[in-house]
Coordinates of C-alpha atoms and ligand atoms in Angstrom, one line a residue:
M223 CA -15.9 22.4 -43.1
E224 CA -16.9 19.3 -44.8
R225 CA -18.8 19.3 -48.0
W226 CA -20.1 16.3 -50.4
S227 CA -18.2 16.4 -53.7
S228 CA -20.6 17.1 -56.1
T229 CA -24.9 16.4 -55.7
G230 CA -24.0 12.5 -57.1
A231 CA -22.4 11.8 -54.0
F232 CA -25.1 13.5 -51.6
L233 CA -28.1 11.6 -53.4
L234 CA -26.1 8.3 -53.9
A235 CA -25.4 8.3 -49.8
A236 CA -29.5 9.6 -49.0
I237 CA -30.6 6.5 -50.8
G238 CA -27.6 4.5 -49.8
S239 CA -29.3 5.6 -46.2
A240 CA -32.9 5.0 -47.1
V241 CA -32.3 1.5 -48.5
G242 CA -31.2 -1.0 -46.1
I243 CA -32.9 -4.4 -45.4
G244 CA -36.3 -2.9 -44.8
N245 CA -36.6 -2.4 -48.9
I246 CA -35.5 -6.3 -49.7
W247 CA -37.8 -7.9 -47.0
R248 CA -39.5 -5.9 -44.4
F249 CA -41.3 -4.0 -47.8
S250 CA -42.4 -7.1 -50.1
T251 CA -43.6 -9.0 -46.5
V252 CA -46.3 -5.7 -45.7
L253 CA -47.3 -5.8 -48.8
G254 CA -47.7 -9.2 -49.6
Q255 CA -49.4 -9.5 -45.2
N256 CA -51.4 -6.8 -46.5
G257 CA -53.6 -7.3 -49.5
G258 CA -51.0 -6.7 -52.4
G259 CA -51.1 -3.9 -54.9
A260 CA -53.5 -2.8 -52.6
Y261 CA -51.5 -1.8 -49.9
L262 CA -49.4 1.2 -52.6
I263 CA -51.8 3.1 -52.4
P264 CA -51.9 3.9 -48.8
Y265 CA -47.9 3.3 -49.1
I266 CA -47.7 5.8 -51.9
I267 CA -49.6 8.3 -50.0
A268 CA -47.7 8.0 -47.2
V269 CA -45.0 8.5 -49.3
F270 CA -45.5 11.4 -51.1
V271 CA -48.1 13.2 -48.8
F272 CA -46.5 13.0 -45.0
A273 CA -42.7 11.4 -45.7
M274 CA -41.7 13.4 -48.1
P275 CA -42.7 16.7 -47.2
L276 CA -40.5 16.1 -44.0
M277 CA -37.9 14.8 -45.2
I278 CA -37.8 18.5 -47.0
L279 CA -38.0 20.0 -43.6
E280 CA -34.9 18.1 -42.5
I281 CA -32.9 18.3 -45.4
T282 CA -33.3 22.5 -46.1
L283 CA -33.2 22.5 -42.5
G284 CA -29.3 20.5 -42.5
E285 CA -28.6 23.1 -45.5
K286 CA -29.1 26.5 -43.9
F287 CA -28.2 25.2 -39.8
R288 CA -25.4 23.7 -41.0
G289 CA -25.0 21.4 -37.6
T290 CA -25.7 18.5 -36.1
I291 CA -29.3 17.6 -34.8
V292 CA -28.4 18.1 -31.4
S293 CA -27.1 22.3 -32.4
A294 CA -30.2 22.8 -34.7
F295 CA -31.7 21.7 -31.3
R296 CA -30.0 24.6 -29.5
R297 CA -31.0 27.0 -32.1
I298 CA -34.3 27.1 -31.9
N299 CA -34.5 26.8 -27.7
P300 CA -31.5 26.1 -25.9
R301 CA -33.7 23.8 -23.8
F302 CA -34.3 22.0 -26.7
V303 CA -30.9 20.4 -27.0
V304 CA -32.1 17.2 -24.4
I305 CA -34.4 16.6 -27.8
G306 CA -31.7 16.4 -29.6
W307 CA -29.1 14.5 -27.8
F308 CA -33.3 12.3 -27.2
L309 CA -32.7 11.8 -30.9
C310 CA -29.0 10.7 -31.0
V311 CA -29.9 8.2 -28.3
I312 CA -32.9 6.8 -30.2
V313 CA -30.8 6.2 -33.4
V314 CA -27.4 4.6 -31.5
L315 CA -29.9 2.3 -29.7
I316 CA -31.7 1.3 -33.2
L317 CA -28.0 1.1 -34.5
S318 CA -26.7 -0.7 -32.1
Y319 CA -29.7 -3.7 -33.3
Y320 CA -30.0 -3.2 -36.5
L321 CA -25.5 -4.5 -36.9
V322 CA -26.9 -7.3 -35.6
I323 CA -28.8 -8.1 -38.2
T324 CA -26.4 -6.8 -40.3
G325 CA -23.7 -9.0 -38.9
W326 CA -25.8 -11.7 -39.7
T327 CA -26.4 -10.8 -43.4
L328 CA -22.2 -10.3 -43.8
G329 CA -22.2 -13.8 -41.6
Y330 CA -24.3 -15.5 -44.6
T331 CA -22.7 -13.9 -47.5
V332 CA -19.3 -15.5 -46.5
L333 CA -20.3 -18.5 -45.5
T334 CA -22.5 -19.4 -48.3
L335 CA -19.5 -18.6 -50.7
A336 CA -17.1 -20.9 -48.3
T337 CA -19.2 -23.4 -47.8
D338 CA -23.4 -24.2 -48.0
A339 CA -26.3 -21.6 -46.8
P340 CA -26.1 -22.6 -43.2
L341 CA -28.7 -23.5 -41.5
F342 CA -30.6 -20.0 -39.0
S343 CA -30.9 -22.8 -36.1
E344 CA -27.4 -23.8 -36.4
F345 CA -25.7 -20.2 -37.4
S346 CA -27.6 -18.6 -34.3
N347 CA -26.7 -21.7 -32.1
S348 CA -22.5 -20.5 -32.4
L349 CA -20.8 -17.6 -31.6
L350 CA -20.7 -16.1 -35.5
P351 CA -23.6 -14.5 -34.8
I352 CA -21.5 -11.9 -32.3
A353 CA -18.7 -12.0 -34.7
F354 CA -20.5 -10.8 -37.3
F355 CA -21.7 -8.3 -35.8
V356 CA -18.3 -7.1 -34.5
I357 CA -16.8 -6.8 -38.0
A358 CA -20.0 -5.3 -38.9
T359 CA -19.1 -2.6 -36.4
L360 CA -15.8 -2.1 -37.3
V361 CA -16.4 -2.2 -40.4
T362 CA -19.8 0.8 -40.2
G363 CA -16.6 2.8 -37.6
L364 CA -14.1 2.6 -40.4
V365 CA -15.9 3.8 -43.0
V366 CA -17.1 7.0 -40.9
S367 CA -13.5 7.9 -39.8
F368 CA -12.7 8.2 -43.2
G369 CA -14.9 11.3 -43.7
V370 CA -17.8 12.5 -46.4
N371 CA -16.1 12.1 -48.9
R372 CA -13.1 9.1 -48.3
G373 CA -15.3 7.6 -46.1
I374 CA -19.2 8.5 -46.5
E375 CA -19.7 8.9 -50.2
R376 CA -17.2 6.8 -51.7
I377 CA -18.5 3.4 -50.6
S378 CA -22.1 4.8 -51.1
I379 CA -21.1 5.2 -55.1
I380 CA -19.7 1.9 -55.1
L381 CA -22.4 0.0 -52.7
I382 CA -26.1 1.8 -54.3
P383 CA -25.3 1.2 -57.9
A384 CA -23.8 -2.1 -57.4
C385 CA -27.1 -3.6 -55.4
V386 CA -29.0 -2.5 -58.1
L387 CA -27.4 -3.6 -60.5
I388 CA -27.0 -7.2 -58.6
L389 CA -30.8 -7.1 -58.4
L390 CA -31.4 -6.2 -61.9
I391 CA -29.7 -9.3 -62.4
L392 CA -30.9 -11.6 -59.9
A393 CA -34.9 -10.4 -61.0
A394 CA -34.0 -11.4 -64.8
Y395 CA -33.1 -14.8 -63.1
G396 CA -36.7 -14.7 -61.3
T397 CA -38.5 -14.3 -64.9
L398 CA -37.2 -17.6 -66.0
L399 CA -38.2 -19.2 -62.6
P400 CA -42.4 -21.0 -63.1
G401 CA -43.3 -19.1 -60.1
F402 CA -42.6 -15.8 -62.0
Y403 CA -46.1 -14.8 -62.6
Q404 CA -47.2 -16.3 -59.5
G405 CA -45.5 -13.6 -57.8
L406 CA -45.6 -10.9 -60.1
T407 CA -50.1 -11.5 -59.2
Y408 CA -49.1 -11.8 -55.5
M409 CA -47.4 -8.6 -55.2
F410 CA -49.8 -7.0 -57.4
T411 CA -53.8 -8.2 -57.3
P412 CA -55.3 -5.7 -55.6
D413 CA -57.8 -6.4 -52.9
F414 CA -59.3 -2.5 -51.9
S415 CA -61.1 -4.6 -49.1
V416 CA -58.0 -3.7 -46.5
L417 CA -58.5 0.0 -47.2
A418 CA -60.9 0.7 -44.8
D419 CA -59.1 -0.7 -42.1
P420 CA -56.6 1.5 -39.9
L421 CA -54.4 -0.9 -39.2
L422 CA -52.9 -1.2 -43.1
W423 CA -52.7 2.8 -43.1
G424 CA -50.6 2.5 -39.4
A425 CA -48.4 -0.4 -40.7
A426 CA -47.9 2.1 -44.4
F427 CA -47.2 4.9 -42.2
G428 CA -44.4 2.9 -40.5
Q429 CA -43.0 1.9 -43.2
A430 CA -43.3 4.5 -45.1
F431 CA -41.4 6.4 -42.4
F432 CA -38.8 3.7 -41.9
S433 CA -37.9 3.1 -44.7
L434 CA -37.0 7.2 -46.4
S435 CA -35.3 6.4 -42.7
V436 CA -37.2 10.2 -42.2
G437 CA -37.7 12.2 -38.6
M438 CA -34.3 10.6 -36.4
G439 CA -31.9 13.9 -38.0
I440 CA -30.2 11.1 -40.4
L441 CA -31.5 13.4 -43.7
L442 CA -30.6 16.9 -41.4
T443 CA -26.9 15.7 -40.7
Y444 CA -26.7 15.1 -44.4
G445 CA -27.6 17.7 -45.6
T446 CA -25.4 20.2 -43.8
Y447 CA -22.4 18.7 -45.7
M448 CA -24.7 20.1 -49.1
K449 CA -23.8 23.2 -51.0
S450 CA -26.1 25.9 -51.0
G451 CA -28.7 26.7 -53.3
Q452 CA -29.5 23.1 -54.1
H453 CA -33.6 22.3 -55.4
I454 CA -34.1 20.0 -52.7
P455 CA -38.2 19.0 -53.1
R456 CA -36.5 17.6 -56.4
F457 CA -33.9 15.5 -54.6
T458 CA -36.3 14.3 -52.2
L459 CA -38.4 13.3 -54.7
I460 CA -35.3 11.2 -56.2
I461 CA -34.8 9.3 -53.2
S462 CA -38.4 8.4 -52.9
L463 CA -38.4 7.4 -55.5
A464 CA -35.8 5.1 -55.8
D465 CA -36.3 3.4 -52.3
L466 CA -39.9 3.0 -54.3
F467 CA -37.2 1.3 -56.8
V468 CA -34.9 -0.7 -55.0
A469 CA -38.0 -1.8 -52.6
F470 CA -40.5 -3.6 -56.1
L471 CA -37.0 -4.6 -57.6
A472 CA -36.7 -6.6 -53.6
G473 CA -40.0 -8.0 -54.1
L474 CA -39.3 -9.3 -58.2
V475 CA -36.8 -10.7 -56.6
I476 CA -38.1 -12.5 -53.4
F477 CA -42.0 -13.9 -54.8
P478 CA -40.6 -15.7 -57.4
I479 CA -38.2 -17.7 -56.0
V480 CA -41.4 -18.2 -52.8
F481 CA -43.9 -19.3 -55.5
T482 CA -41.7 -21.6 -57.8
F483 CA -40.2 -23.0 -54.1
G484 CA -43.8 -23.4 -52.3
L485 CA -42.3 -21.1 -49.2
S486 CA -44.4 -18.7 -48.0
P487 CA -44.5 -15.1 -48.7
T488 CA -45.5 -14.2 -45.2
A489 CA -42.6 -14.8 -43.2
G490 CA -40.6 -12.1 -43.0
A491 CA -36.6 -12.4 -42.4
E492 CA -37.4 -16.1 -41.3
L493 CA -38.2 -16.1 -45.5
A494 CA -35.0 -14.2 -45.8
F495 CA -32.9 -16.4 -43.6
T496 CA -34.4 -19.4 -43.0
S497 CA -36.1 -20.7 -46.1
L498 CA -34.8 -18.8 -48.8
P499 CA -31.1 -20.8 -48.3
I500 CA -33.3 -23.5 -48.8
A501 CA -34.5 -22.5 -52.3
F502 CA -31.3 -21.5 -53.0
A503 CA -29.5 -25.2 -53.0
Q504 CA -32.0 -26.4 -55.1
M505 CA -32.1 -24.0 -58.1
P506 CA -29.9 -24.0 -61.1
A507 CA -26.5 -21.8 -60.3
G508 CA -27.9 -21.1 -56.6
K509 CA -25.0 -20.6 -55.2
V510 CA -24.6 -17.1 -57.2
V511 CA -27.9 -16.2 -56.4
A512 CA -27.0 -16.8 -52.5
V513 CA -24.2 -15.3 -52.2
A514 CA -25.0 -12.0 -54.7
F515 CA -28.4 -11.8 -53.1
F516 CA -27.4 -12.3 -48.8
A517 CA -24.2 -9.5 -50.2
V518 CA -27.6 -7.2 -51.9
L519 CA -29.0 -7.1 -47.8
F520 CA -25.0 -6.7 -47.1
F521 CA -24.5 -3.3 -48.6
A522 CA -28.1 -2.3 -48.7
A523 CA -27.5 -2.5 -44.6
I524 CA -24.2 -1.1 -43.9
T525 CA -24.7 1.5 -46.0
S526 CA -28.4 2.7 -43.5
T527 CA -25.8 1.7 -40.3
I528 CA -23.0 4.5 -41.7
S529 CA -25.6 7.4 -42.1
M530 CA -26.7 6.0 -38.3
M531 CA -24.0 6.3 -36.9
E532 CA -22.5 9.4 -38.6
V533 CA -26.1 11.2 -36.8
G534 CA -23.5 10.5 -32.8
V535 CA -19.9 10.6 -34.9
A536 CA -21.0 14.3 -35.4
A537 CA -23.1 15.6 -32.6
L538 CA -20.6 14.3 -29.9
R539 CA -17.7 15.8 -32.3
E540 CA -19.4 19.0 -32.1
S541 CA -19.9 19.5 -28.9
L542 CA -16.9 17.4 -27.1
G543 CA -14.5 20.0 -29.8
W544 CA -12.8 16.0 -30.4
S545 CA -11.2 14.9 -33.6
R546 CA -13.7 12.6 -36.3
V547 CA -11.8 9.9 -35.9
K548 CA -11.1 9.7 -32.1
T549 CA -14.9 10.6 -31.9
T550 CA -16.0 7.9 -34.0
I551 CA -13.6 4.9 -32.5
A552 CA -15.4 6.2 -28.9
V553 CA -19.2 5.8 -30.6
T554 CA -17.9 2.2 -32.4
G555 CA -16.8 1.5 -29.1
G556 CA -20.1 2.6 -27.4
I557 CA -22.1 0.2 -30.4
L558 CA -20.0 -2.8 -29.8
L559 CA -21.4 -2.6 -25.8
L560 CA -24.9 -1.3 -26.4
G561 CA -25.1 -4.0 -29.4
L562 CA -23.9 -7.1 -27.8
P563 CA -26.4 -8.2 -26.0
S564 CA -28.8 -8.3 -28.6
A565 CA -26.0 -10.3 -30.6
M566 CA -26.2 -12.8 -28.0
S567 CA -29.6 -12.9 -27.5
Y568 CA -29.4 -15.0 -31.0
S569 CA -26.4 -17.5 -30.3
S570 CA -25.4 -20.2 -28.4
L571 CA -25.2 -18.1 -25.1
A572 CA -29.3 -17.3 -26.1
L573 CA -29.7 -14.7 -23.7
K574 CA -32.8 -13.6 -22.8
L575 CA -35.1 -10.7 -20.6
D576 CA -37.7 -13.0 -18.5
G577 CA -37.6 -15.5 -22.1
I578 CA -37.2 -13.1 -24.4
K579 CA -34.7 -12.3 -26.8
I580 CA -33.0 -8.7 -26.6
L581 CA -33.2 -8.0 -30.0
D582 CA -37.1 -8.9 -30.4
F583 CA -37.1 -7.1 -27.2
M584 CA -35.1 -3.8 -28.7
D585 CA -37.3 -4.2 -31.7
E586 CA -40.3 -4.0 -30.0
T587 CA -39.3 -0.9 -27.9
V588 CA -36.7 1.3 -30.1
G589 CA -37.9 0.1 -32.9
T590 CA -41.8 0.3 -33.2
L591 CA -42.0 2.5 -31.3
G592 CA -38.7 5.3 -31.6
L593 CA -39.1 6.5 -34.8
P594 CA -43.0 7.5 -34.6
V595 CA -41.5 9.0 -31.0
S596 CA -38.3 10.7 -33.3
A597 CA -40.3 11.9 -36.2
L598 CA -43.1 13.8 -33.5
L599 CA -40.8 15.5 -31.2
F600 CA -38.8 16.5 -34.8
S601 CA -42.0 17.9 -37.0
V602 CA -43.2 19.3 -34.0
T603 CA -40.7 21.3 -32.6
F604 CA -39.6 22.6 -36.1
A605 CA -42.5 23.1 -37.2
W606 CA -44.4 25.1 -34.3
Y607 CA -40.6 26.8 -32.3
L608 CA -38.8 28.1 -35.3
P609 CA -40.8 31.4 -36.3
R610 CA -42.5 31.1 -39.4
E611 CA -40.9 33.7 -40.9
T612 CA -37.0 31.0 -40.7
L613 CA -39.0 28.5 -41.8
E614 CA -40.9 30.1 -45.0
S615 CA -37.0 31.5 -46.2
A616 CA -35.5 28.7 -45.7
L617 CA -37.8 26.8 -47.8
G618 CA -37.6 29.6 -50.7
G619 CA -40.4 32.5 -49.5
E620 CA -44.1 31.5 -48.1
D621 CA -45.1 31.2 -51.3
G622 CA -43.4 28.3 -52.7
I623 CA -44.0 24.9 -50.8
A624 CA -43.7 26.8 -47.8
R625 CA -47.2 26.9 -48.3
W626 CA -47.9 23.0 -48.3
I627 CA -45.2 22.0 -46.6
I628 CA -45.1 24.0 -42.8
P629 CA -49.4 22.9 -42.1
L630 CA -48.7 19.7 -43.1
C631 CA -46.0 19.2 -41.0
R632 CA -47.6 21.7 -38.0
Y633 CA -50.9 19.4 -38.1
V634 CA -51.4 16.7 -40.0
I635 CA -48.0 14.2 -39.8
P636 CA -48.1 14.7 -36.3
G637 CA -52.3 14.4 -35.9
V638 CA -50.8 11.2 -38.0
L639 CA -47.4 10.2 -36.4
I640 CA -50.7 10.4 -32.9
M641 CA -52.6 8.8 -34.2
T642 CA -51.3 5.3 -35.5
T643 CA -49.0 5.0 -32.4
I644 CA -51.7 4.4 -30.5
A645 CA -53.5 2.8 -32.8
R646 CA -50.4 0.5 -32.9
I647 CA -50.1 0.7 -28.8
A648 CA -53.9 -0.2 -28.1
S649 CA -54.6 -3.0 -30.8
G650 CA -51.0 -4.1 -30.3
L651 CA -50.8 -6.5 -30.0
G652 CA -49.7 -9.1 -33.2
I653 CA -49.2 -7.1 -35.8
T654 CA -45.6 -8.0 -37.0
N655 CA -45.9 -5.9 -39.8
T656 CA -44.9 -3.2 -37.3
Y657 CA -41.6 -4.2 -36.3
L658 CA -37.8 -4.2 -38.3
L659 CA -37.5 -8.3 -38.0
P660 CA -41.6 -9.1 -39.1
G661 CA -42.3 -12.3 -37.0
T662 CA -41.2 -10.9 -33.5
R663 CA -43.0 -12.0 -30.3
Y664 CA -45.0 -9.0 -28.8
I665 CA -43.4 -8.6 -25.6
G666 CA -46.6 -6.9 -24.3
L667 CA -47.0 -3.2 -23.4
L668 CA -46.3 -3.4 -19.9
W669 CA -42.8 -4.5 -20.5
Q670 CA -42.6 -1.9 -23.4
L671 CA -43.1 0.5 -21.2
E672 CA -40.7 -0.3 -18.9
G673 CA -37.6 -1.4 -21.7
I674 CA -38.2 2.6 -22.8
T675 CA -37.9 3.7 -19.7
A676 CA -34.9 1.5 -18.7
I677 CA -33.1 2.0 -21.7
V678 CA -33.7 6.1 -21.5
V679 CA -32.4 5.8 -18.2
I680 CA -29.0 3.6 -18.7
S681 CA -28.7 6.0 -21.5
L682 CA -28.5 9.0 -19.0
V683 CA -26.9 7.2 -16.2
L684 CA -23.7 5.9 -19.2
I685 CA -23.5 9.9 -20.2
I686 CA -23.7 11.1 -17.3
T687 CA -20.6 8.7 -15.9
A688 CA -18.8 9.1 -18.6
C689 CA -18.4 13.1 -18.8
R690 CA -18.3 12.6 -14.4
L691 CA -15.0 10.6 -15.4
R692 CA -13.5 13.0 -17.7
G693 CA -14.8 15.3 -14.9
C694 CA -16.2 17.5 -17.5
N695 CA -19.0 20.4 -17.5
L696 CA -22.2 18.2 -18.3
R697 CA -24.4 21.4 -18.8
K698 CA -21.4 23.2 -20.4
R699 CA -20.6 20.1 -22.6
L700 CA -24.4 19.4 -23.5
G701 CA -24.9 22.6 -24.9
F702 CA -27.0 24.2 -22.2
G703 CA -24.8 27.1 -20.8
S704 CA -23.9 28.5 -24.2
R705 CA -24.3 28.7 -28.0
K706 CA -22.4 28.0 -31.2
Ligands
LIG869 N1 -34.2 3.6 -44.3 C1 -33.7 1.6 -43.0 C2 -33.9 0.3 -44.1 O1 -34.8 1.3 -45.2 C3 -33.5 1.9 -42.4 C4 -33.3 2.8 -41.5 C5 -33.9 3.4 -40.3 C6 -31.9 3.6 -41.6 C7 -34.0 4.0 -39.4 C8 -31.5 4.7 -40.8 C9 -32.2 5.3 -39.8 O2 -33.7 -0.3 -43.9

């Protein structure tokens, strides 16, 4: 079995998964929309009390079980294999549209380098978003096909330090801008009145789980490539702190520019692709800053897409017994097909479903609801159905952190996930900060439910047809029959 070549390589790959476009503009947008500094209180609680325990559980299970997300569920009960595959489908669907946005970041890097920053209205009215989506998907597939050492860790070791370095330089540049102090004040002035709002807490939890890529089997998969006997809680602390650090740093880059050029601080994705390019055009050395900014976005995004693809590739490879390269080609092809409608919706083809852009639709369905649902399934299955002794011994004995992690994952995390998801669905409606792309429109509850159902049905039909065409025994292939 493949293994990380060092602890540092594992950490950088895990940080690469966590640090993504979520840190660069989603965090600052959510912070700005929710009372600035005061938002940090629920966010830090969400990270350290809720997301981190689940992360410890995830990595530990990966390291102990040495399997994929599917075989981990199968270990508990062969029937739970369905949940494992369901989680894979959710990850792959999120990946399919996350790659579209990754494509935009690559497109903006290349176009800014070649000419001037494009207007988003022009960019999204061409076929370029589709082309860059295809390139981003192929790059992700290529890296994954090279494997854990030569692919995933090598790219993370280069891109993550590069991201931090570029952000540090950009933040230093930001201190020279006249809007620096205003930006700083905006980010850190607390408005404690917002703490009474339950939706704010919901937003903080959503952001924490999303930003740390926790509850979807990604860290479990990365954990399987770890050497045994490592201090996992310390690693999760490092990953969480690094994720937080990059989010702050990105805020320190974005807000001084926003206030110097009179842009709207809460515009989210629109800010990155519409307003900031206008500011870059007016800044001294603006072209360099623009290229660096979009390159950081692309680097951050691509290390996240790689981690998502690895979940699907590892699971499929294990159950079909294919080589890594063959499985990666199949998964890359599947994702190209799945993501194409989302890519086309923000292109001159303007693909829509009843007036809703497909990418907005995906963000509203799998993006908004998929993550809490999968984190819920994950914590409930492992914390409730795995024998307590197994859990305790995996977590280093009954007296250690198991005392905290087990009750948190059994009662508190599922409770909070259920409550915040219900609150989010019920109140709805315009809470833009729960989306991957702040600013996408709310498409309506009925549409969301129908959308989720349609997506699940389509995925199942696809899997079954593909299997039938190959003449394989689906039950056995998916692991219902056999225990590995
Ligand atoms: N954590 C990534 C980000 O902040 C996004 C992500 C979510 C990656 C879920 C993998 C899984 O952008």
